[in-house]
Structure formats: structure tokens, C-alpha cells
Tab-separated table of C-alpha atoms in Angstrom:
chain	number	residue	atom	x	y	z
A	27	UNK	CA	-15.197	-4.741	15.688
A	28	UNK	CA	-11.737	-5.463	16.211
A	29	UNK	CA	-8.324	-4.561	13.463
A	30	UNK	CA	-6.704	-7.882	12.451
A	31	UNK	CA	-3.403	-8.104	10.521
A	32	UNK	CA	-2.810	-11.125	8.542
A	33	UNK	CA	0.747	-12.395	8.460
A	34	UNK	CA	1.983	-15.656	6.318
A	35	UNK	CA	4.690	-16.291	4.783
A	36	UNK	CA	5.048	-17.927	1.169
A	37	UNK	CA	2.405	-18.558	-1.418
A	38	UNK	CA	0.595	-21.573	-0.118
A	39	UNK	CA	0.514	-19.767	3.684
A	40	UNK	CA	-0.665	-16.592	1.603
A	41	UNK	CA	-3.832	-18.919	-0.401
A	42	UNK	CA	-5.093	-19.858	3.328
A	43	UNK	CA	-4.055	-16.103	4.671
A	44	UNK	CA	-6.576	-15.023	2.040
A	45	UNK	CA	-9.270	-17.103	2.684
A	46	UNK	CA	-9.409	-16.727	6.608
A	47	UNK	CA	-9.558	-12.875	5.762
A	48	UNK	CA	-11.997	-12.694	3.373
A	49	UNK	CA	-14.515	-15.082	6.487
A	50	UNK	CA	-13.075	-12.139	8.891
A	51	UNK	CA	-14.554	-9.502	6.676
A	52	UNK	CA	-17.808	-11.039	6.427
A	53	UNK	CA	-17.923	-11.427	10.670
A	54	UNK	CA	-17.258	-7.843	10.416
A	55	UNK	CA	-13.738	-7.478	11.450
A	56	UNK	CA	-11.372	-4.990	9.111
A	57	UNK	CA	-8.813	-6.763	8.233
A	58	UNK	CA	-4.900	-6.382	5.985
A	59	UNK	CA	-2.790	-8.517	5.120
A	60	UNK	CA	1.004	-8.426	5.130
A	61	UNK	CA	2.544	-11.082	2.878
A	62	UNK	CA	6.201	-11.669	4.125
A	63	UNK	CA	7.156	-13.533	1.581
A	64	UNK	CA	5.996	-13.153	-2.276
A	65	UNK	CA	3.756	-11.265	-3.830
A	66	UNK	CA	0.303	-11.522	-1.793
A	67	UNK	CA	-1.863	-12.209	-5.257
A	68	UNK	CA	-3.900	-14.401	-3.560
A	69	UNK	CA	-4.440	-11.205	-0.599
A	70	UNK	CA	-5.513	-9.110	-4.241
A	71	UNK	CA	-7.860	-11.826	-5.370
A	72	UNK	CA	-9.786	-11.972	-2.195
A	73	UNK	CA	-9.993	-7.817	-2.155
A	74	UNK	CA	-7.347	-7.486	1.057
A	75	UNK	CA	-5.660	-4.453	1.461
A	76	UNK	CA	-1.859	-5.382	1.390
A	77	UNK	CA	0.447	-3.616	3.766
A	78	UNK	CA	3.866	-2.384	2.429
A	79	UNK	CA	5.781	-3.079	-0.935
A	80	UNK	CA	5.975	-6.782	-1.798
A	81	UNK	CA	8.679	-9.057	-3.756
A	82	UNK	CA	8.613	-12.703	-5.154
A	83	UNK	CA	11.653	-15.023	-4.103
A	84	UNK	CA	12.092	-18.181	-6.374
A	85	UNK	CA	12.837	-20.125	-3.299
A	86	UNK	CA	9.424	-18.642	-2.145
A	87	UNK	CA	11.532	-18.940	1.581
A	88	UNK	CA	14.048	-20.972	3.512
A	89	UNK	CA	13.060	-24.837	4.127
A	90	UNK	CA	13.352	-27.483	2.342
A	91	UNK	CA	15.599	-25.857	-0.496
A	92	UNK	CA	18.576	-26.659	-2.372
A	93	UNK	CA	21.996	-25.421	-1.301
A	94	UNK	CA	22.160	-23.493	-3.938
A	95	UNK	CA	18.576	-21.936	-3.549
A	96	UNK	CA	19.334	-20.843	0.058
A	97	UNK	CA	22.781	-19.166	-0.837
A	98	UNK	CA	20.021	-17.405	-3.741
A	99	UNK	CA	17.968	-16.149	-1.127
A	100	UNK	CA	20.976	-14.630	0.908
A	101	UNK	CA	22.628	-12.985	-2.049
A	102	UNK	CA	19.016	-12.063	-3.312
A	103	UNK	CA	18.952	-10.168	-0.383
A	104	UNK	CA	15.920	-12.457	1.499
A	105	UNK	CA	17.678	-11.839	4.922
A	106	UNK	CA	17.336	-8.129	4.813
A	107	UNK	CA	14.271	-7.530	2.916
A	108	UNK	CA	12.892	-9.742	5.851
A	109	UNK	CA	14.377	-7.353	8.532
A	110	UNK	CA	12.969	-4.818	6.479
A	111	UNK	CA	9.448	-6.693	7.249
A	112	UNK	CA	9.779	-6.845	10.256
A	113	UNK	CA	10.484	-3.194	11.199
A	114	UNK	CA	7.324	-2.486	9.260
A	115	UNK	CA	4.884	-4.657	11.181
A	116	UNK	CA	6.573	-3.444	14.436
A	117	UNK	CA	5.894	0.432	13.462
A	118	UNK	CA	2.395	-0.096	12.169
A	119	UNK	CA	1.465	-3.042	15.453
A	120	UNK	CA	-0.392	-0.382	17.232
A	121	UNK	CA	-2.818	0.017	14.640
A	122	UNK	CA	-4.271	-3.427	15.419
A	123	UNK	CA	-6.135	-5.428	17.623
A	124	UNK	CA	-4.557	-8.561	16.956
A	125	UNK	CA	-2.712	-10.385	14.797
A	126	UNK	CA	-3.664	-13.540	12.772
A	127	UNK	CA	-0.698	-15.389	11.829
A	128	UNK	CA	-0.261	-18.208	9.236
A	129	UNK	CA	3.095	-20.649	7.934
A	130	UNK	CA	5.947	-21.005	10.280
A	131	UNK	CA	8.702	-19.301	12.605
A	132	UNK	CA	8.930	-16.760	10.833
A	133	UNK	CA	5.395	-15.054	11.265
A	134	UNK	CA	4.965	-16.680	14.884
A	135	UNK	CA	8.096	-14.835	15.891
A	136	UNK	CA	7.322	-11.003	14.076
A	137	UNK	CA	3.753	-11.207	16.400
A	138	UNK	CA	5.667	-11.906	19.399
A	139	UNK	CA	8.459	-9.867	18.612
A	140	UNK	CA	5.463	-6.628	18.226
A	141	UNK	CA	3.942	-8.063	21.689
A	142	UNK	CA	0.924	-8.076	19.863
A	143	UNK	CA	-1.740	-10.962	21.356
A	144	UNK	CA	-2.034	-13.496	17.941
A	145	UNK	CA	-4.185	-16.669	16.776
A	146	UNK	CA	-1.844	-18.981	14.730
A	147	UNK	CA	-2.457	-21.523	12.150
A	148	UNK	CA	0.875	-23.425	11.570
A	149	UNK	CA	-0.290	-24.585	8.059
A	150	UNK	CA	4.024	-25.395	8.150
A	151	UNK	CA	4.494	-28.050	10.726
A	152	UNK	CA	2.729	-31.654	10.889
A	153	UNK	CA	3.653	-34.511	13.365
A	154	UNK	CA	3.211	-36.874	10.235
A	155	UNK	CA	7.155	-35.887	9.172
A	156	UNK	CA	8.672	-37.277	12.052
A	157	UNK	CA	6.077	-38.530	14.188
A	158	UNK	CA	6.583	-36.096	17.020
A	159	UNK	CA	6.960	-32.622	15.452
A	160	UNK	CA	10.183	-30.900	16.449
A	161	UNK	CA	9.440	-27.461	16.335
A	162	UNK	CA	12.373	-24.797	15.222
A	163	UNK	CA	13.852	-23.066	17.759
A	164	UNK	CA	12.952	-21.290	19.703
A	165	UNK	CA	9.169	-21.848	18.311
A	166	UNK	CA	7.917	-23.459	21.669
A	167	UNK	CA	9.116	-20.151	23.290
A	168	UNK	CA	7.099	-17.773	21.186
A	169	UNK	CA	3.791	-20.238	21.489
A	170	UNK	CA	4.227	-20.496	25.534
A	171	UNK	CA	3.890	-16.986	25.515
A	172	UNK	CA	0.277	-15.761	26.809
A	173	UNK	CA	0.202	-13.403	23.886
A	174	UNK	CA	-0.589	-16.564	21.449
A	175	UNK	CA	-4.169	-16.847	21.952
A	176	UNK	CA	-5.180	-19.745	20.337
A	177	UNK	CA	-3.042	-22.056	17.828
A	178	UNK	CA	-4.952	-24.493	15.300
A	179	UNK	CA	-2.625	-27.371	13.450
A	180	UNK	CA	-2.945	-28.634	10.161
A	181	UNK	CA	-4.021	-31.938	11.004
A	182	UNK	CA	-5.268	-33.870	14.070
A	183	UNK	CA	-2.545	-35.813	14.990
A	184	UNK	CA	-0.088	-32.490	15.240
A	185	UNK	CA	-3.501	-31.082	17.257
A	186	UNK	CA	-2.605	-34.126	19.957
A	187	UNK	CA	0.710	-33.743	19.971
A	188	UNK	CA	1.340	-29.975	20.325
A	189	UNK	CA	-1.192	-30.072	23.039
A	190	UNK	CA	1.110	-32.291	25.174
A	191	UNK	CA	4.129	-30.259	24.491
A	192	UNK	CA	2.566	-27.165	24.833
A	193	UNK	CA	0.497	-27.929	27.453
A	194	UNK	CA	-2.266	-26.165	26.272
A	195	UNK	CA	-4.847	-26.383	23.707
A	196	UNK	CA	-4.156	-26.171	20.051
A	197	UNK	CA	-7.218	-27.486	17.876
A	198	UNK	CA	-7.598	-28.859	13.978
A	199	UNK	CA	-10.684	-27.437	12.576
A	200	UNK	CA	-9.564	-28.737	8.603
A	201	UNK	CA	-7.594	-26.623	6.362
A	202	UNK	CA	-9.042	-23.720	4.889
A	203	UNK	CA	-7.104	-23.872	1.611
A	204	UNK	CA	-9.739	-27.207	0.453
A	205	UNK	CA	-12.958	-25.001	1.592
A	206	UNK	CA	-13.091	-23.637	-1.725
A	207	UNK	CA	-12.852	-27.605	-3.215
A	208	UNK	CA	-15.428	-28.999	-1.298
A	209	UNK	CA	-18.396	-26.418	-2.236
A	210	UNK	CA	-17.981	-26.515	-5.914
A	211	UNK	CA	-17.068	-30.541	-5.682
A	212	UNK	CA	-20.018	-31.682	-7.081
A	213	UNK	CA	-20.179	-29.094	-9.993
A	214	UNK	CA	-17.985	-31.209	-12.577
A	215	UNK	CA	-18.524	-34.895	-13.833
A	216	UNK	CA	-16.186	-37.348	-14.455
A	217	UNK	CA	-17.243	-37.889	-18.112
A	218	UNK	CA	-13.341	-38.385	-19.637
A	219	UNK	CA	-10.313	-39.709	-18.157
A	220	UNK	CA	-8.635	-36.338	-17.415
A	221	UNK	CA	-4.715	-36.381	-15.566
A	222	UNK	CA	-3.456	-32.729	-14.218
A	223	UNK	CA	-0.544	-31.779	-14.346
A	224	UNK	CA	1.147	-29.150	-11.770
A	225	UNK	CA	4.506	-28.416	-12.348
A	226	UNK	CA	4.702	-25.684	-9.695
A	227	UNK	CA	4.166	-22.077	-9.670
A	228	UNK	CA	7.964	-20.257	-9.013
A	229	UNK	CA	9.946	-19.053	-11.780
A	230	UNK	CA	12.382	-20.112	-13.386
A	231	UNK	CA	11.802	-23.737	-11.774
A	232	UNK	CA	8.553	-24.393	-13.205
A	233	UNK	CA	9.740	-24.148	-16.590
A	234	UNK	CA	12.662	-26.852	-15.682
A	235	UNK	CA	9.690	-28.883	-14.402
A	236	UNK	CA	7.981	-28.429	-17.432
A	237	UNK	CA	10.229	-29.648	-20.058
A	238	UNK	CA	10.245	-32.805	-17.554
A	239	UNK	CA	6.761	-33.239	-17.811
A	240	UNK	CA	6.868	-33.474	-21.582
A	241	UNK	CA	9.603	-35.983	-21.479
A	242	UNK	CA	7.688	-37.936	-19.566
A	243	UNK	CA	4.616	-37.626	-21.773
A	244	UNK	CA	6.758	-37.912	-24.918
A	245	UNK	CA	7.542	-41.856	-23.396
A	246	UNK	CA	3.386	-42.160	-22.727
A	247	UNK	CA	2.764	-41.348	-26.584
A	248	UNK	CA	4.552	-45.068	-27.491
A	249	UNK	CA	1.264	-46.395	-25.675
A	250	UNK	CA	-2.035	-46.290	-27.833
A	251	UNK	CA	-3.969	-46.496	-24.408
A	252	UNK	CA	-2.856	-42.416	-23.364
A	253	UNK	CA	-4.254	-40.719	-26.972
A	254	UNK	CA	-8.112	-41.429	-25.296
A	255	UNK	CA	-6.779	-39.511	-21.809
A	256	UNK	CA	-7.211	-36.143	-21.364
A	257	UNK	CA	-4.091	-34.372	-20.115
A	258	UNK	CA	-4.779	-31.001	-18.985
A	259	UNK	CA	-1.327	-28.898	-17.741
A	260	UNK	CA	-2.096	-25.479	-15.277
A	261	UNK	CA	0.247	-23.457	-15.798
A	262	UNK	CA	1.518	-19.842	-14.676
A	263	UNK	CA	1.355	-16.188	-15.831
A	264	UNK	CA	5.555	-15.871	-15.465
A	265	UNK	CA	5.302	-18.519	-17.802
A	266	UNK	CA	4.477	-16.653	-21.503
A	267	UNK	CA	2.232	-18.765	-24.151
A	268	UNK	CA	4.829	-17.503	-26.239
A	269	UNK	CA	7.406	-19.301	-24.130
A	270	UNK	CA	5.355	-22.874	-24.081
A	271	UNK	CA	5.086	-22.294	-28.047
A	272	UNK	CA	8.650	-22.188	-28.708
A	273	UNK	CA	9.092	-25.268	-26.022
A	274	UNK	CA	6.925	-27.666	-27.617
A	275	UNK	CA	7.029	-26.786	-31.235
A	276	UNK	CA	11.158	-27.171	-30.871
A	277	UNK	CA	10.688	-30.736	-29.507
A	278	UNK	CA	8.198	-31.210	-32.530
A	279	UNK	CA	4.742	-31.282	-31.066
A	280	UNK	CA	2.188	-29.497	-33.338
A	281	UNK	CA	0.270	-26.673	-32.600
A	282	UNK	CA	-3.132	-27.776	-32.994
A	283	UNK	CA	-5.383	-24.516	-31.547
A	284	UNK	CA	-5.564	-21.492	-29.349
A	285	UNK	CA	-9.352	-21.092	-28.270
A	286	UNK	CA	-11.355	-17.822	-28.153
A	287	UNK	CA	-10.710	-18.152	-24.288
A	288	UNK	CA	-7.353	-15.992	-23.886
A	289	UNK	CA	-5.436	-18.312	-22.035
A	290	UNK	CA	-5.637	-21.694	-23.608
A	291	UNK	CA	-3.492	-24.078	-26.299
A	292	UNK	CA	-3.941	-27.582	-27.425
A	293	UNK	CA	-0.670	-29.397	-28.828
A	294	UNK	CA	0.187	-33.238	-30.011
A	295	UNK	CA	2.929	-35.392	-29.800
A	296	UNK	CA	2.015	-38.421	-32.516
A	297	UNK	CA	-1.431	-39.666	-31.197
A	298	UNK	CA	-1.104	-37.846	-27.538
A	299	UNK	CA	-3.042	-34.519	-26.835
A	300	UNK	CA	-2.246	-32.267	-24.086
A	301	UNK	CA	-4.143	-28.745	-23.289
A	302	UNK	CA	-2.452	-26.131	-21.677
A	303	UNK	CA	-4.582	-23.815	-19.357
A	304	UNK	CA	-3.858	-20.405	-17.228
A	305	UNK	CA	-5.360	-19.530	-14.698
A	306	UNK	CA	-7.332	-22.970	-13.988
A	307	UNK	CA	-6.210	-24.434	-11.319
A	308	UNK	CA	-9.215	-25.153	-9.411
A	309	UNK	CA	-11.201	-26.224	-12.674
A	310	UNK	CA	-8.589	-28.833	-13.662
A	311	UNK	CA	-8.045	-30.508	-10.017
A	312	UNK	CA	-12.104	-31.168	-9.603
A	313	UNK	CA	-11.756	-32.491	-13.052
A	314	UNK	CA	-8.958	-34.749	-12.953
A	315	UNK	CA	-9.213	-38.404	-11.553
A	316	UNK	CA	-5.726	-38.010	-10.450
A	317	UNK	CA	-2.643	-35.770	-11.299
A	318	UNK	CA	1.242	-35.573	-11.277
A	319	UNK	CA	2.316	-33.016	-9.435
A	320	UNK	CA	6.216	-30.800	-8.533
A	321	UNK	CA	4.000	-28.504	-6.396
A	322	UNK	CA	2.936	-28.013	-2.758
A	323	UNK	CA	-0.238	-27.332	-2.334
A	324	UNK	CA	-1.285	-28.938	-5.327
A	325	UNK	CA	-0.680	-31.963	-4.367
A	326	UNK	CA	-2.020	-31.501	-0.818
A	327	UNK	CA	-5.319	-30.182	-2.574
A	328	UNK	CA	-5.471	-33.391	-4.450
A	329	UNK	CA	-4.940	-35.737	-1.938
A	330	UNK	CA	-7.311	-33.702	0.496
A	331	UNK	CA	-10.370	-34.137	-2.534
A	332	UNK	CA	-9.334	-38.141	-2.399
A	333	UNK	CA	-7.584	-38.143	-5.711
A	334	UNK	CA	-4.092	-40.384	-5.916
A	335	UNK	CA	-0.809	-38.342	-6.290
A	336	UNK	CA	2.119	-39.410	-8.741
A	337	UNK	CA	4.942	-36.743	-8.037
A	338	UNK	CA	8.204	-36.046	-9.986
A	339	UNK	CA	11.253	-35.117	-7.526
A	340	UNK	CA	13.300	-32.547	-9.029
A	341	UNK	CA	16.456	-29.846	-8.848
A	342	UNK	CA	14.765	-27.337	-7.343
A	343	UNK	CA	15.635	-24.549	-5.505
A	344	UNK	CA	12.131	-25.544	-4.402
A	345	UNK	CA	10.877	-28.965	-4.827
A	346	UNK	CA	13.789	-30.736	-4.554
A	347	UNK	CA	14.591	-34.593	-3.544
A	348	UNK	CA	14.583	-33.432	0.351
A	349	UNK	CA	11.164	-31.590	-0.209
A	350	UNK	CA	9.174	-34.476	-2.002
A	351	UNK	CA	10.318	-36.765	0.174
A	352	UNK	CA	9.122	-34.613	3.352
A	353	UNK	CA	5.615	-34.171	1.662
A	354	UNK	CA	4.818	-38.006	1.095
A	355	UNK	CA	5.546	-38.398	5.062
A	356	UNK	CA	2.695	-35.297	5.228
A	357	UNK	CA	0.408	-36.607	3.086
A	358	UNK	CA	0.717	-40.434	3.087
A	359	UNK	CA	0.579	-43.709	0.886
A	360	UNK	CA	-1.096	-41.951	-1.674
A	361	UNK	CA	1.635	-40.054	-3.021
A	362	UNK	CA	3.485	-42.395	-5.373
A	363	UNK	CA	7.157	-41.059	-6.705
A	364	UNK	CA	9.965	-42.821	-8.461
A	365	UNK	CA	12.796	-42.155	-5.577
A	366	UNK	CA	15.333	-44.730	-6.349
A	367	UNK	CA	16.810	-44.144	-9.965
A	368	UNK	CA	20.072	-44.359	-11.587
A	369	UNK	CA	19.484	-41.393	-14.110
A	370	UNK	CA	16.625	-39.328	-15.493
A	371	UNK	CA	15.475	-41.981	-17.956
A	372	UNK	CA	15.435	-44.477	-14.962
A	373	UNK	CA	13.086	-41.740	-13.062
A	374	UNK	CA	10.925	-41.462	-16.472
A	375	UNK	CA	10.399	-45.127	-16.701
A	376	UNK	CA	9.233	-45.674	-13.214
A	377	UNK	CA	7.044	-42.484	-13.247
A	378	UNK	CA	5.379	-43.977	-16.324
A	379	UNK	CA	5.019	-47.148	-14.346
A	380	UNK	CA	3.308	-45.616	-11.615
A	381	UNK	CA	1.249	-43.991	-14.125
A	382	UNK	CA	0.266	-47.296	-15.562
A	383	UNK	CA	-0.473	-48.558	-11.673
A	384	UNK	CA	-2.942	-45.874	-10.306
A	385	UNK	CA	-4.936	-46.021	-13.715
A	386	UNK	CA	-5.227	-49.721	-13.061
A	387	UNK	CA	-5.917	-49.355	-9.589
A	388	UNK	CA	-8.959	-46.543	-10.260
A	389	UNK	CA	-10.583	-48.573	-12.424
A	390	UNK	CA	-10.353	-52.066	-11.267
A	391	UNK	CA	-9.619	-51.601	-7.734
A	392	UNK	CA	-12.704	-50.223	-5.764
A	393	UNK	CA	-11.418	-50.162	-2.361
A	394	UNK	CA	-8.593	-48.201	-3.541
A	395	UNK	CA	-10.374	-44.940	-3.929
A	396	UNK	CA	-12.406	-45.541	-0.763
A	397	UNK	CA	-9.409	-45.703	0.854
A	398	UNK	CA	-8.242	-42.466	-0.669
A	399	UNK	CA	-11.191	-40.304	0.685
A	400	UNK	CA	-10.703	-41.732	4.225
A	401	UNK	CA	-6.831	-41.066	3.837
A	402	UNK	CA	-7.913	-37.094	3.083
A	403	UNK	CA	-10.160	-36.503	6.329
A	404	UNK	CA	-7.284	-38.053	8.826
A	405	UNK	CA	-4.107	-35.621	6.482
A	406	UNK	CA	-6.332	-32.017	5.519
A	407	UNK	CA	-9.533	-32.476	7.521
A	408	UNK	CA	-13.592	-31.638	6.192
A	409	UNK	CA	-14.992	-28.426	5.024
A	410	UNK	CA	-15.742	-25.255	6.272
A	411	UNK	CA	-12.260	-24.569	8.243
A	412	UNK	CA	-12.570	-20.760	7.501
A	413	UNK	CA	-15.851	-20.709	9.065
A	414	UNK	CA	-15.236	-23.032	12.073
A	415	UNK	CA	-11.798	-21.189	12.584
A	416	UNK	CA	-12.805	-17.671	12.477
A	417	UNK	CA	-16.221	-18.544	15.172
A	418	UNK	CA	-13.366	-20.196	17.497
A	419	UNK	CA	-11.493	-16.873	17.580
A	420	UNK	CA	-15.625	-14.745	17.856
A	421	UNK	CA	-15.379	-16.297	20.650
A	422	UNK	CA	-11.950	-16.001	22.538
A	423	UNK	CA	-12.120	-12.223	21.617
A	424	UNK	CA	-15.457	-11.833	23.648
A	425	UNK	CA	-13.925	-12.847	26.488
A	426	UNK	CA	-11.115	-10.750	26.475
């Protein structure tokens, strides 16, 4: 069986990376993985061998970042760790069959810069931003090139278009990052009213988003509906128990109870209870009915299981103003987000008001979630995209 070498760049490309080599290894293919950007924990979880030494970048890469997040990743030292990347996978490129590449640009352009033939999922780009997607350039380039065998898109209407531009076929088989979602979706019941909360996964940001989110639940407490919700927060290692201690006990919520289970705390603020999980991602987006998200693929994982998105714009370097607004054009009507405020309190207020309005619209309004599960099949696609993707490329590789 053929060598493969995964390629993605940044945490969400590395998630679906993971998952389309783990279905590689069981067709029988050997397969590493070389995270360009981050860490590759999600390459470690799945049992991939990772390829070269490895470093986390708060910006987690250049896109939609602050100013001041892309001069971080220059003085950082992003540029040249990235040439440094790139010399690698050139050196090692005979070692493989092919190359499976995942994100953007930036892995597109290390396969053709190795001359190595490559299948591409461009998990990065959807036509639903602009309505014509304007590839980077010189992206078209790299993709005309006979050496990019096959190219799937994140969502059917990018499928159409690229085809046109490209001229040749580029296919949306669904998104293998909500495979996982869909097999265990009927494992948890809806027995309480339970919100998420995702306030991203890159250090130092997420704690910034953090303290937001407890502002924000500090105005919910004044309402006697929230104390019978169930707000559950998933949270990151880089971000210590110790460290959410000191937060909320210096804004005066009490420490009700740290569980047997190592990484779990309850806290109150008056008659409003919030539990803080690690390490429970998954679990807490089947629960939830909907959540509030500062995160990327949490908020494309929710609105791919049909649940209704409130998200919080914030400073970044990550998910700034620029970057929330470029995901609600990806993901559609079902993202709601306070946009136009005059100050933070402004922002709270609204947020809280949107809270108030998908509550009302779960419960009383039945079309409403109907409408949500249709919305997720046209933005993310159905199950089994690891499977479907990996028998497209069985194929193309027999008749080479």
C-alpha cells in the first residue's frame, strides 16, 4: 500500500487531518502527519506519527487576525519557522507516495513546491464568503497543476463553483470533522436545558474570552428564568483550574465543588450555576440545545448538528470583529451576534437579548429547528466524509 503524508495547517485543519488518517490506516495505507502550524495533538490522539518538532502560535496562522496578531506572528518568528517547514517536507518528499493536504495556501503550495502528486481538502475556502470564492494567489496555479489529483470543498456550493474555475472536478463528500458527531448523536438526551459555552482554544485569548463570558452571565443571573439552565463551559488544558479559581472567586462567585472526575468545577453567581469541564468538548456540544461560541470549529460543529449559534465578537489576535463576521457568511442565518454596539455593555445587552430570542424560538417555534437541520446539510454536509473521501482517493490511486 501506498506512504501518505498528511499536511494541514492550524488546529481545526489538524482535527480533520487526524481523522482522514486514522480512515487511511484502517484501508491499509501508512500514513504521518506533519502539522505546519501548532502542535498536532489531535495527530497524537488519533495514534499518527508526527514528522519534525512542532510549536503552537496564538494566532494559530495568518488570516483573519488582528494587526497586532500578524505583526506577533512575524516577530514570533512564524515566517521562518514556516520556511523551516518547508525545507523539511521537501527533504523527506521522497519517502512518500503522495501527499494528502488539508487548510489553505499554505499546504497546497509545500505539495507542489515538493512536486509530489496530492489530494486536497480546502477545509479554508467556501464560496458562501463572497459568493464566488476568490482564491489567494497564486492558489489556482498550484490546483491547475496535474500533480493535484483530486480536490474536495467544504461545501457544495464551493464544489460548483471551483469546478467552473478550475475546470475540472472538485467534489463535497461532507466534512469529516462532524463524522465523529453524527455516530454518537443519538447517545445523549435532551433531559435539561443545557447552553455551551466555547470560548476558544489559543492562549492567552481564551482567557480574555472568558472573563467576557462571565460578564455576560453575571447580567443573565438578574433573570430567575437562567438558575433552571444548565450552563456547561469547555475549556482548555493552557488554561489551569487554578487559574479559573482565582477568576471567578475574585469576581465573587462561590466555589461550590470539584468532582472525583479530575477535570471538573461547579461555581455560582447568586441563583446562576455554571460547570466548568476539560477535556469535553464533544460531550457538551451533543448535550447542549444551543451554545455561544468565540471559536471556529465549534461553532461550525454546532451549526453542522442543527443547533442555533449566538457568538461574541472579540479582540482577538484570533477571533476578532473581521473573523466573526466572515464565519456567519460561512455558516448562515443561524449564527446570531450582537455586531452593532456602542461599548461592551451595549454588546452584553444585545448578546443577552439574543439569548432570550433563540430560547424562545426552540421552544415555541417548531419550524425553527427544522429549519436548522436543513441549514446544516446545505453549510457541512452528512456523515461519513472520512469514509466516502478516503474510497474516492482507493480509487484514483488504482488507476495510476
Amino acid at each position: 500500500m501506498s506512504k501518505i503524508l498528511v499536511l494541514s495547517n492550524g488546529h481545526g485543519e489538524d482535527l480533520s487531518g487526524s481523522l482522514i488518517a486514522k480512515q487511511f490506516v484502517k484501508s491499509g495505507y501508512t500514513v504521518n502527519a506533519l502539522p505546519i502550524v501548532g502542535k498536532g495533538n489531535h495527530y497524537e490522539k488519533e495514534k499518527i506519527k508526527i514528522i519534525g518538532k512542532t510549536k503552537e502560535f496564538s494566532t494559530g496562522g495568518i488570516g483573519y487576525n488582528s494587526f497586532k496578531g500578524r505583526l506577533n506572528e512575524i516577530f514570533g518568528g512564524e515566517i521562518f519557522y514556516l520556511l523551516r517547514k518547508l525545507y523539511l517536507t521537501y527533504k523527506l518528499r521522497k519517502n512518500y507516495d503522495y501527499f494528502f493536504v488539508v487548510g489553505d495556501i499554505v499546504p497546497v503550495f509545500f505539495a507542489w513546491f515538493c512536486k509530489k502528486e496530492f489530494f486536497t481538502y480546502l477545509v479554508a475556502y467556501s464560496s458562501h464568503y463572497e459568493g464566488k470564492l476568490k482564491l489567494p494567489w497564486p492558489s489556482k496555479f498550484f490546483l491547475f497543476s496535474q500533480k493535484a489529483k483530486k480536490i474536495y470543498a467544504r461545501d457544495s456550493l464551493t464544489a460548483n463553483d471551483l469546478t467552473l474555475q478550475l475546470k475540472k472536478k472538485v467534489s463535497f463528500l461532507g466534512n469529516p470533522f462532524m463524522d465523529k458527531f453524527f455516530s454518537r448523536y443519538k447517545e445523549l438526551k435532551n433531559s435539561e436545558f443545557s447552553i455551551g459555552l466555547f470560548p476558544g482554544s489559543r492562549f492567552p485569548e481564551t482567557l480574555d474570552n472568558f472573563v467576557l463570558f462571565l460578564e455576560i452571565l453575571e447580567a443573565l443571573s438578574k433573570f430567575r428564568y437562567f438558575q433552571n439552565i444548565e450552563f456547561n463551559f469547555a475549556i482548555v488544558n493552557a488554561l489551569s483550574s487554578e487559574k479559573i479559581k482565582e477568576i471567578l472567586q475574585n469576581r465573587k462567585w462561590l466555589f461550590l465543588e470539584k468532582i472525583k472526575e479530575k477535570y471538573y468545577m461547579k461555581f455560582q453567581y447568586k441563583d446562576l450555576k455554571v460547570n466548568i469541564y476539560w477535556n469535553k468538548f464533544d460531550k457538551i456540544l451533543l448535550k447542549s440545545r444551543f451554545c455561544i461560541s468565540m471559536a471556529g470549529t465549534a461553532a461550525e460543529q454546532a451549526i453542522g448538528l442543527g443547533k442555533p449559534v449566538i457568538q461574541i465578537e472579540g479582540k482577538g489576535p484570533q477571533f476578532t470583529k473581521s473573523f466573526a463576521e466572515a464565519q456567519r457568511r460561512l455558516l448562515g442565518k443561524y449564527v446570531f451576534c450582537a455586531s452593532n454596539y456602542k461599548d461592551k455593555n451595549d454588546q452584553i445587552n444585545q448578546t443577552i437579548k439574543l439569548i432570550i430570542k433563540v430560547i424562545y424560538l426552540i421552544k415555541l417555534n417548531k419550524k425553527f429547528l427544522i429549519s436548522c437541520n436543513q441549514n446544516a446539510k446545505k453549510r457541512l454536509g452528512e456523515s461519513k466524509a472520512c469514509i466516502k473521501m478516503v474510497n474516492d482517493i482507493n480509487i484514483v490511486m488504482k488507476d495510476d
